[in-house]
Short mmCIF file of N, CA, C and O in Angstrom, two decimals:
data_model
loop_
_atom_site.label_atom_id
_atom_site.label_comp_id
_atom_site.label_asym_id
_atom_site.label_seq_id
_atom_site.Cartn_x
_atom_site.Cartn_y
_atom_site.Cartn_z
N MET A 64 0.83 -1.19 0.00
CA MET A 64 0.00 0.00 0.00
C MET A 64 0.87 1.25 0.00
O MET A 64 1.85 1.31 0.71
N SER A 65 0.45 2.22 -0.79
CA SER A 65 1.21 3.47 -0.82
C SER A 65 0.57 4.48 0.12
O SER A 65 -0.64 4.51 0.31
N ASP A 66 1.40 5.30 0.71
CA ASP A 66 0.94 6.31 1.66
C ASP A 66 0.73 7.63 0.91
O ASP A 66 1.68 8.26 0.47
N ASN A 67 -0.53 8.06 0.75
CA ASN A 67 -0.84 9.29 0.03
C ASN A 67 -1.01 10.50 0.94
O ASN A 67 -1.36 11.57 0.50
N THR A 68 -0.75 10.34 2.23
CA THR A 68 -1.00 11.43 3.16
C THR A 68 -0.04 12.59 2.99
O THR A 68 -0.35 13.71 3.37
N ASN A 69 1.13 12.38 2.41
CA ASN A 69 2.11 13.45 2.25
C ASN A 69 2.09 14.07 0.86
O ASN A 69 2.89 14.94 0.58
N LYS A 70 1.21 13.61 0.03
CA LYS A 70 1.15 14.15 -1.33
C LYS A 70 0.18 15.33 -1.39
O LYS A 70 -0.88 15.31 -0.78
N PHE A 71 0.59 16.33 -2.13
CA PHE A 71 -0.23 17.54 -2.27
C PHE A 71 -0.75 17.61 -3.69
O PHE A 71 0.01 17.52 -4.64
N THR A 72 -2.05 17.72 -3.81
CA THR A 72 -2.66 17.89 -5.13
C THR A 72 -3.23 19.30 -5.21
O THR A 72 -4.17 19.62 -4.48
N PRO A 73 -2.63 20.17 -6.03
CA PRO A 73 -3.14 21.54 -6.11
C PRO A 73 -4.54 21.58 -6.72
O PRO A 73 -4.86 20.78 -7.60
N MET A 74 -5.34 22.48 -6.21
CA MET A 74 -6.69 22.64 -6.75
C MET A 74 -6.62 23.45 -8.03
O MET A 74 -5.79 24.34 -8.17
N LYS A 75 -7.47 23.11 -8.96
CA LYS A 75 -7.54 23.87 -10.19
C LYS A 75 -8.21 25.20 -9.92
O LYS A 75 -9.13 25.29 -9.11
N LYS A 76 -7.72 26.24 -10.58
CA LYS A 76 -8.33 27.55 -10.43
C LYS A 76 -9.69 27.51 -11.13
O LYS A 76 -9.81 27.09 -12.27
N VAL A 77 -10.71 27.95 -10.42
CA VAL A 77 -12.05 27.97 -10.97
C VAL A 77 -12.29 29.35 -11.58
O VAL A 77 -12.19 30.35 -10.90
N THR A 78 -12.56 29.36 -12.86
CA THR A 78 -12.86 30.61 -13.53
C THR A 78 -14.37 30.74 -13.62
O THR A 78 -15.05 29.88 -14.15
N GLU A 79 -14.87 31.83 -13.08
CA GLU A 79 -16.31 32.05 -13.07
C GLU A 79 -16.75 32.58 -14.43
O GLU A 79 -16.19 33.55 -14.93
N THR A 80 -17.71 31.91 -15.03
CA THR A 80 -18.28 32.40 -16.27
C THR A 80 -19.72 32.78 -16.00
O THR A 80 -20.43 32.11 -15.26
N ARG A 81 -20.12 33.89 -16.57
CA ARG A 81 -21.47 34.41 -16.35
C ARG A 81 -22.22 34.46 -17.66
O ARG A 81 -21.65 34.72 -18.70
N THR A 82 -23.52 34.26 -17.53
CA THR A 82 -24.38 34.48 -18.69
C THR A 82 -24.54 35.99 -18.89
O THR A 82 -24.22 36.77 -17.98
N LYS A 83 -25.05 36.38 -20.02
CA LYS A 83 -25.31 37.80 -20.27
C LYS A 83 -26.30 38.35 -19.26
O LYS A 83 -26.17 39.48 -18.80
N GLU A 84 -27.29 37.54 -18.91
CA GLU A 84 -28.31 37.97 -17.95
C GLU A 84 -27.69 38.20 -16.57
O GLU A 84 -28.01 39.17 -15.90
N GLU A 85 -26.82 37.28 -16.16
CA GLU A 85 -26.16 37.43 -14.86
C GLU A 85 -25.27 38.68 -14.85
O GLU A 85 -25.27 39.44 -13.87
N GLN A 86 -24.53 38.90 -15.94
CA GLN A 86 -23.67 40.07 -16.01
C GLN A 86 -24.51 41.35 -16.00
O GLN A 86 -24.14 42.34 -15.38
N ASN A 87 -25.65 41.31 -16.65
CA ASN A 87 -26.54 42.46 -16.67
C ASN A 87 -27.01 42.80 -15.25
O ASN A 87 -27.09 43.97 -14.87
N ILE A 88 -27.30 41.78 -14.46
CA ILE A 88 -27.73 42.01 -13.08
C ILE A 88 -26.61 42.68 -12.28
O ILE A 88 -26.85 43.65 -11.55
N LEU A 89 -25.38 42.19 -12.43
CA LEU A 89 -24.26 42.79 -11.72
C LEU A 89 -24.03 44.23 -12.18
O LEU A 89 -23.73 45.11 -11.36
N ASP A 90 -24.17 44.47 -13.47
CA ASP A 90 -24.01 45.84 -14.00
C ASP A 90 -25.08 46.77 -13.46
O ASP A 90 -24.79 47.91 -13.07
N LEU A 91 -26.33 46.30 -13.44
CA LEU A 91 -27.43 47.13 -12.91
C LEU A 91 -27.24 47.42 -11.43
O LEU A 91 -27.48 48.54 -10.97
N PHE A 92 -26.81 46.42 -10.68
CA PHE A 92 -26.54 46.63 -9.26
C PHE A 92 -25.46 47.70 -9.08
O PHE A 92 -25.59 48.61 -8.27
N GLY A 93 -24.39 47.57 -9.85
CA GLY A 93 -23.29 48.54 -9.77
C GLY A 93 -23.73 49.95 -10.13
O GLY A 93 -23.34 50.92 -9.47
N LYS A 94 -24.55 50.08 -11.17
CA LYS A 94 -25.04 51.40 -11.57
C LYS A 94 -25.92 52.00 -10.49
O LYS A 94 -25.84 53.20 -10.19
N ASN A 95 -26.76 51.19 -9.89
CA ASN A 95 -27.63 51.65 -8.81
C ASN A 95 -26.79 52.07 -7.60
O ASN A 95 -27.03 53.13 -7.01
N LEU A 96 -25.81 51.27 -7.26
CA LEU A 96 -24.91 51.58 -6.15
C LEU A 96 -24.19 52.90 -6.39
O LEU A 96 -24.12 53.76 -5.51
N ARG A 97 -23.68 53.08 -7.59
CA ARG A 97 -22.96 54.31 -7.93
C ARG A 97 -23.88 55.53 -7.83
O ARG A 97 -23.49 56.57 -7.28
N ALA A 98 -25.09 55.40 -8.35
CA ALA A 98 -26.04 56.52 -8.31
C ALA A 98 -26.34 56.93 -6.86
O ALA A 98 -26.37 58.12 -6.53
N ILE A 99 -26.54 55.94 -6.00
CA ILE A 99 -26.82 56.24 -4.59
C ILE A 99 -25.60 56.89 -3.94
O ILE A 99 -25.72 57.88 -3.21
N ARG A 100 -24.42 56.34 -4.21
CA ARG A 100 -23.19 56.89 -3.64
C ARG A 100 -22.97 58.33 -4.07
O ARG A 100 -22.67 59.21 -3.25
N GLU A 101 -23.17 58.59 -5.36
CA GLU A 101 -22.99 59.95 -5.87
C GLU A 101 -24.05 60.90 -5.33
O GLU A 101 -23.75 62.06 -5.05
N GLN A 102 -25.27 60.42 -5.18
CA GLN A 102 -26.34 61.25 -4.62
C GLN A 102 -26.00 61.68 -3.20
O GLN A 102 -26.29 62.79 -2.79
N LYS A 103 -25.34 60.80 -2.46
CA LYS A 103 -24.94 61.10 -1.09
C LYS A 103 -23.59 61.82 -1.03
O LYS A 103 -23.09 62.11 0.06
N GLU A 104 -22.99 62.05 -2.20
CA GLU A 104 -21.72 62.75 -2.33
C GLU A 104 -20.61 62.08 -1.49
O GLU A 104 -19.90 62.72 -0.73
N ILE A 105 -20.50 60.76 -1.67
CA ILE A 105 -19.49 59.96 -0.98
C ILE A 105 -18.52 59.42 -2.03
O ILE A 105 -18.95 58.93 -3.08
N SER A 106 -17.24 59.48 -1.76
CA SER A 106 -16.26 58.93 -2.69
C SER A 106 -16.24 57.40 -2.58
O SER A 106 -16.66 56.83 -1.57
N GLN A 107 -15.72 56.76 -3.62
CA GLN A 107 -15.57 55.31 -3.59
C GLN A 107 -14.69 54.90 -2.41
O GLN A 107 -14.99 53.94 -1.70
N GLU A 108 -13.62 55.62 -2.21
CA GLU A 108 -12.67 55.29 -1.15
C GLU A 108 -13.32 55.38 0.23
O GLU A 108 -13.15 54.49 1.07
N THR A 109 -14.11 56.43 0.45
CA THR A 109 -14.78 56.60 1.74
C THR A 109 -15.80 55.49 1.98
O THR A 109 -15.84 54.91 3.07
N LEU A 110 -16.61 55.20 0.96
CA LEU A 110 -17.63 54.16 1.12
C LEU A 110 -16.98 52.80 1.34
O LEU A 110 -17.41 52.03 2.20
N ALA A 111 -15.93 52.52 0.60
CA ALA A 111 -15.21 51.26 0.77
C ALA A 111 -14.71 51.13 2.21
O ALA A 111 -14.88 50.09 2.85
N PHE A 112 -14.12 52.19 2.74
CA PHE A 112 -13.61 52.18 4.10
C PHE A 112 -14.74 51.95 5.10
O PHE A 112 -14.62 51.13 6.01
N GLU A 113 -15.84 52.68 4.94
CA GLU A 113 -16.97 52.57 5.86
C GLU A 113 -17.59 51.17 5.85
O GLU A 113 -18.08 50.69 6.87
N ALA A 114 -17.56 50.51 4.69
CA ALA A 114 -18.13 49.16 4.56
C ALA A 114 -17.13 48.07 4.94
O ALA A 114 -17.50 46.91 5.06
N GLY A 115 -15.86 48.45 5.10
CA GLY A 115 -14.84 47.46 5.45
C GLY A 115 -14.23 46.75 4.25
O GLY A 115 -13.73 45.64 4.38
N PHE A 116 -14.28 47.40 3.08
CA PHE A 116 -13.73 46.82 1.85
C PHE A 116 -12.47 47.58 1.44
O PHE A 116 -12.28 48.72 1.81
N SER A 117 -11.68 46.94 0.58
CA SER A 117 -10.60 47.68 -0.08
C SER A 117 -11.24 48.52 -1.18
O SER A 117 -12.32 48.19 -1.68
N ARG A 118 -10.57 49.59 -1.56
CA ARG A 118 -11.11 50.44 -2.63
C ARG A 118 -11.19 49.66 -3.94
O ARG A 118 -12.14 49.78 -4.70
N SER A 119 -10.21 48.80 -4.20
CA SER A 119 -10.22 48.06 -5.46
C SER A 119 -11.38 47.06 -5.51
O SER A 119 -12.01 46.91 -6.56
N TYR A 120 -11.68 46.40 -4.39
CA TYR A 120 -12.82 45.48 -4.35
C TYR A 120 -14.11 46.26 -4.60
O TYR A 120 -14.94 45.86 -5.41
N TYR A 121 -14.25 47.39 -3.91
CA TYR A 121 -15.46 48.20 -4.09
C TYR A 121 -15.61 48.63 -5.54
O TYR A 121 -16.70 48.54 -6.11
N THR A 122 -14.54 49.08 -6.15
CA THR A 122 -14.59 49.52 -7.55
C THR A 122 -15.05 48.39 -8.46
O THR A 122 -15.85 48.60 -9.37
N GLU A 123 -14.57 47.19 -8.20
CA GLU A 123 -14.98 46.04 -9.01
C GLU A 123 -16.45 45.70 -8.82
O GLU A 123 -17.12 45.27 -9.76
N VAL A 124 -16.99 45.92 -7.63
CA VAL A 124 -18.42 45.72 -7.40
C VAL A 124 -19.21 46.75 -8.19
O VAL A 124 -20.17 46.42 -8.90
N GLU A 125 -18.79 48.00 -8.08
CA GLU A 125 -19.52 49.09 -8.73
C GLU A 125 -19.48 48.99 -10.26
O GLU A 125 -20.40 49.43 -10.94
N THR A 126 -18.44 48.39 -10.79
CA THR A 126 -18.32 48.25 -12.24
C THR A 126 -18.82 46.90 -12.75
O THR A 126 -18.68 46.59 -13.93
N GLY A 127 -19.40 46.07 -11.86
CA GLY A 127 -19.99 44.81 -12.27
C GLY A 127 -18.99 43.69 -12.50
O GLY A 127 -19.32 42.68 -13.10
N LYS A 128 -17.78 43.85 -12.01
CA LYS A 128 -16.75 42.82 -12.20
C LYS A 128 -16.74 41.80 -11.07
O LYS A 128 -16.11 40.75 -11.19
N ARG A 129 -17.42 42.11 -9.97
CA ARG A 129 -17.47 41.20 -8.82
C ARG A 129 -18.89 40.79 -8.53
O ARG A 129 -19.81 41.60 -8.61
N ASN A 130 -19.07 39.55 -8.16
CA ASN A 130 -20.37 39.03 -7.73
C ASN A 130 -20.40 39.15 -6.21
O ASN A 130 -19.95 38.27 -5.50
N ILE A 131 -20.92 40.25 -5.73
CA ILE A 131 -20.89 40.58 -4.31
C ILE A 131 -21.84 39.67 -3.52
O ILE A 131 -22.91 39.32 -4.00
N SER A 132 -21.43 39.32 -2.31
CA SER A 132 -22.27 38.46 -1.47
C SER A 132 -23.36 39.27 -0.78
O SER A 132 -23.26 40.50 -0.65
N LEU A 133 -24.37 38.58 -0.33
CA LEU A 133 -25.47 39.22 0.38
C LEU A 133 -24.96 39.94 1.63
O LEU A 133 -25.39 41.06 1.93
N LEU A 134 -24.06 39.32 2.36
CA LEU A 134 -23.54 39.95 3.57
C LEU A 134 -22.81 41.26 3.26
O LEU A 134 -22.91 42.23 4.02
N ASN A 135 -22.10 41.30 2.15
CA ASN A 135 -21.42 42.53 1.76
C ASN A 135 -22.40 43.59 1.27
O ASN A 135 -22.17 44.79 1.44
N ILE A 136 -23.50 43.16 0.67
CA ILE A 136 -24.54 44.13 0.28
C ILE A 136 -25.14 44.76 1.54
O ILE A 136 -25.38 45.98 1.57
N VAL A 137 -25.33 43.97 2.58
CA VAL A 137 -25.83 44.51 3.85
C VAL A 137 -24.84 45.52 4.42
O VAL A 137 -25.24 46.58 4.92
N LYS A 138 -23.55 45.23 4.34
CA LYS A 138 -22.52 46.17 4.82
C LYS A 138 -22.60 47.49 4.05
O LYS A 138 -22.46 48.56 4.64
N LEU A 139 -22.83 47.41 2.74
CA LEU A 139 -22.95 48.64 1.94
C LEU A 139 -24.19 49.44 2.34
O LEU A 139 -24.11 50.67 2.49
N ALA A 140 -25.30 48.76 2.51
CA ALA A 140 -26.54 49.45 2.91
C ALA A 140 -26.34 50.14 4.26
O ALA A 140 -26.77 51.28 4.46
N THR A 141 -25.67 49.46 5.17
CA THR A 141 -25.39 50.03 6.49
C THR A 141 -24.49 51.26 6.37
O THR A 141 -24.76 52.30 6.97
N ALA A 142 -23.43 51.14 5.58
CA ALA A 142 -22.50 52.25 5.40
C ALA A 142 -23.17 53.45 4.74
O ALA A 142 -22.88 54.60 5.05
N LEU A 143 -24.11 53.17 3.82
CA LEU A 143 -24.84 54.24 3.13
C LEU A 143 -26.02 54.76 3.95
O LEU A 143 -26.65 55.74 3.57
N GLN A 144 -26.33 54.06 5.03
CA GLN A 144 -27.46 54.39 5.90
C GLN A 144 -28.78 54.40 5.13
O GLN A 144 -29.56 55.35 5.19
N ILE A 145 -28.97 53.30 4.38
CA ILE A 145 -30.20 53.14 3.60
C ILE A 145 -30.76 51.74 3.84
O ILE A 145 -30.06 50.86 4.34
N GLU A 146 -32.01 51.56 3.47
CA GLU A 146 -32.63 50.24 3.55
C GLU A 146 -32.05 49.35 2.46
O GLU A 146 -31.73 49.81 1.37
N LEU A 147 -31.97 48.07 2.77
CA LEU A 147 -31.39 47.09 1.84
C LEU A 147 -32.09 47.09 0.49
O LEU A 147 -31.44 47.00 -0.56
N ASP A 148 -33.42 47.23 0.47
CA ASP A 148 -34.16 47.17 -0.79
C ASP A 148 -33.82 48.31 -1.74
O ASP A 148 -34.04 48.22 -2.93
N LYS A 149 -33.25 49.40 -1.22
CA LYS A 149 -32.84 50.51 -2.09
C LYS A 149 -31.66 50.10 -2.97
O LYS A 149 -31.49 50.63 -4.07
N LEU A 150 -30.84 49.18 -2.48
CA LEU A 150 -29.70 48.71 -3.27
C LEU A 150 -30.09 47.65 -4.28
O LEU A 150 -29.48 47.54 -5.33
N ILE A 151 -31.09 46.87 -3.94
CA ILE A 151 -31.49 45.75 -4.80
C ILE A 151 -32.78 46.10 -5.50
O ILE A 151 -33.86 45.96 -4.95
N LYS A 152 -32.65 46.59 -6.72
CA LYS A 152 -33.83 46.99 -7.49
C LYS A 152 -34.15 45.91 -8.52
O LYS A 152 -33.96 46.10 -9.70
N VAL A 153 -34.64 44.79 -8.04
CA VAL A 153 -34.95 43.66 -8.91
C VAL A 153 -36.02 44.02 -9.92
O VAL A 153 -36.05 43.51 -11.04
N SER A 154 -36.91 44.93 -9.58
CA SER A 154 -37.99 45.31 -10.48
C SER A 154 -37.48 45.94 -11.77
O SER A 154 -38.21 46.01 -12.75
N SER A 155 -36.22 46.39 -11.79
CA SER A 155 -35.69 47.00 -13.00
C SER A 155 -35.10 45.98 -13.96
O SER A 155 -34.56 46.34 -14.98
N ILE A 156 -35.23 44.70 -13.64
CA ILE A 156 -34.68 43.65 -14.49
C ILE A 156 -35.80 42.79 -15.04
O ILE A 156 -36.58 42.22 -14.30
N GLU A 157 -35.89 42.74 -16.35
CA GLU A 157 -36.90 41.90 -16.99
C GLU A 157 -36.41 40.45 -17.00
O GLU A 157 -35.25 40.17 -16.75
N LYS A 158 -37.29 39.55 -17.31
CA LYS A 158 -36.92 38.13 -17.36
C LYS A 158 -35.79 37.86 -18.33
O LYS A 158 -34.99 36.98 -18.12
N ASN A 159 -35.70 38.63 -19.41
CA ASN A 159 -34.65 38.39 -20.39
C ASN A 159 -33.34 39.07 -20.01
O ASN A 159 -32.39 39.03 -20.75
N GLY A 160 -33.31 39.72 -18.83
CA GLY A 160 -32.08 40.31 -18.35
C GLY A 160 -31.83 41.72 -18.79
O GLY A 160 -30.80 42.29 -18.50
N LYS A 161 -32.76 42.32 -19.51
CA LYS A 161 -32.57 43.68 -19.98
C LYS A 161 -33.19 44.67 -19.00
O LYS A 161 -34.19 44.38 -18.37
N GLU A 162 -32.58 45.83 -18.93
CA GLU A 162 -33.07 46.88 -18.05
C GLU A 162 -34.38 47.43 -18.60
O GLU A 162 -34.49 47.69 -19.80
N LYS A 163 -35.36 47.58 -17.73
CA LYS A 163 -36.63 48.19 -18.16
C LYS A 163 -36.43 49.68 -18.36
O LYS A 163 -35.72 50.32 -17.59
N ARG A 164 -37.03 50.22 -19.35
CA ARG A 164 -36.97 51.65 -19.61
C ARG A 164 -38.32 52.24 -19.18
O ARG A 164 -39.37 51.76 -19.59
N SER A 165 -38.27 53.24 -18.34
CA SER A 165 -39.52 53.86 -17.93
C SER A 165 -39.98 54.83 -18.99
O SER A 165 -39.19 55.55 -19.59
N LYS A 166 -41.29 54.82 -19.23
CA LYS A 166 -41.87 55.70 -20.25
C LYS A 166 -42.04 57.07 -19.65
O LYS A 166 -42.54 57.23 -18.55
N LYS A 167 -41.60 58.09 -20.40
CA LYS A 167 -41.77 59.46 -19.93
C LYS A 167 -43.08 59.99 -20.46
O LYS A 167 -43.41 59.84 -21.62
N SER A 168 -43.80 60.62 -19.56
CA SER A 168 -45.12 61.15 -19.95
C SER A 168 -44.99 62.55 -20.47
O SER A 168 -44.23 63.33 -20.05
#
């Protein structure tokens, strides 16, 4: 019998691939986050610090490059002093993943 306890098998790097619809959701979340941040006149660096993130991580969330966890979304809502539902605007996403356009009267 061979002893495999001392052998190390490196894990393969998992590359996350997203559908267009998933990427659209991340982009819409980031746009909404940016709009709220700018409305409150807070810099990316300040908000990142208040939420406990690095500025680079925050920037990747805002630009749709990161799939942010629910717990981190709660941290952002807390740092922005807003209700969680203000950050998650699911109603702006149609089933096909496209942003709804509101009709101007």
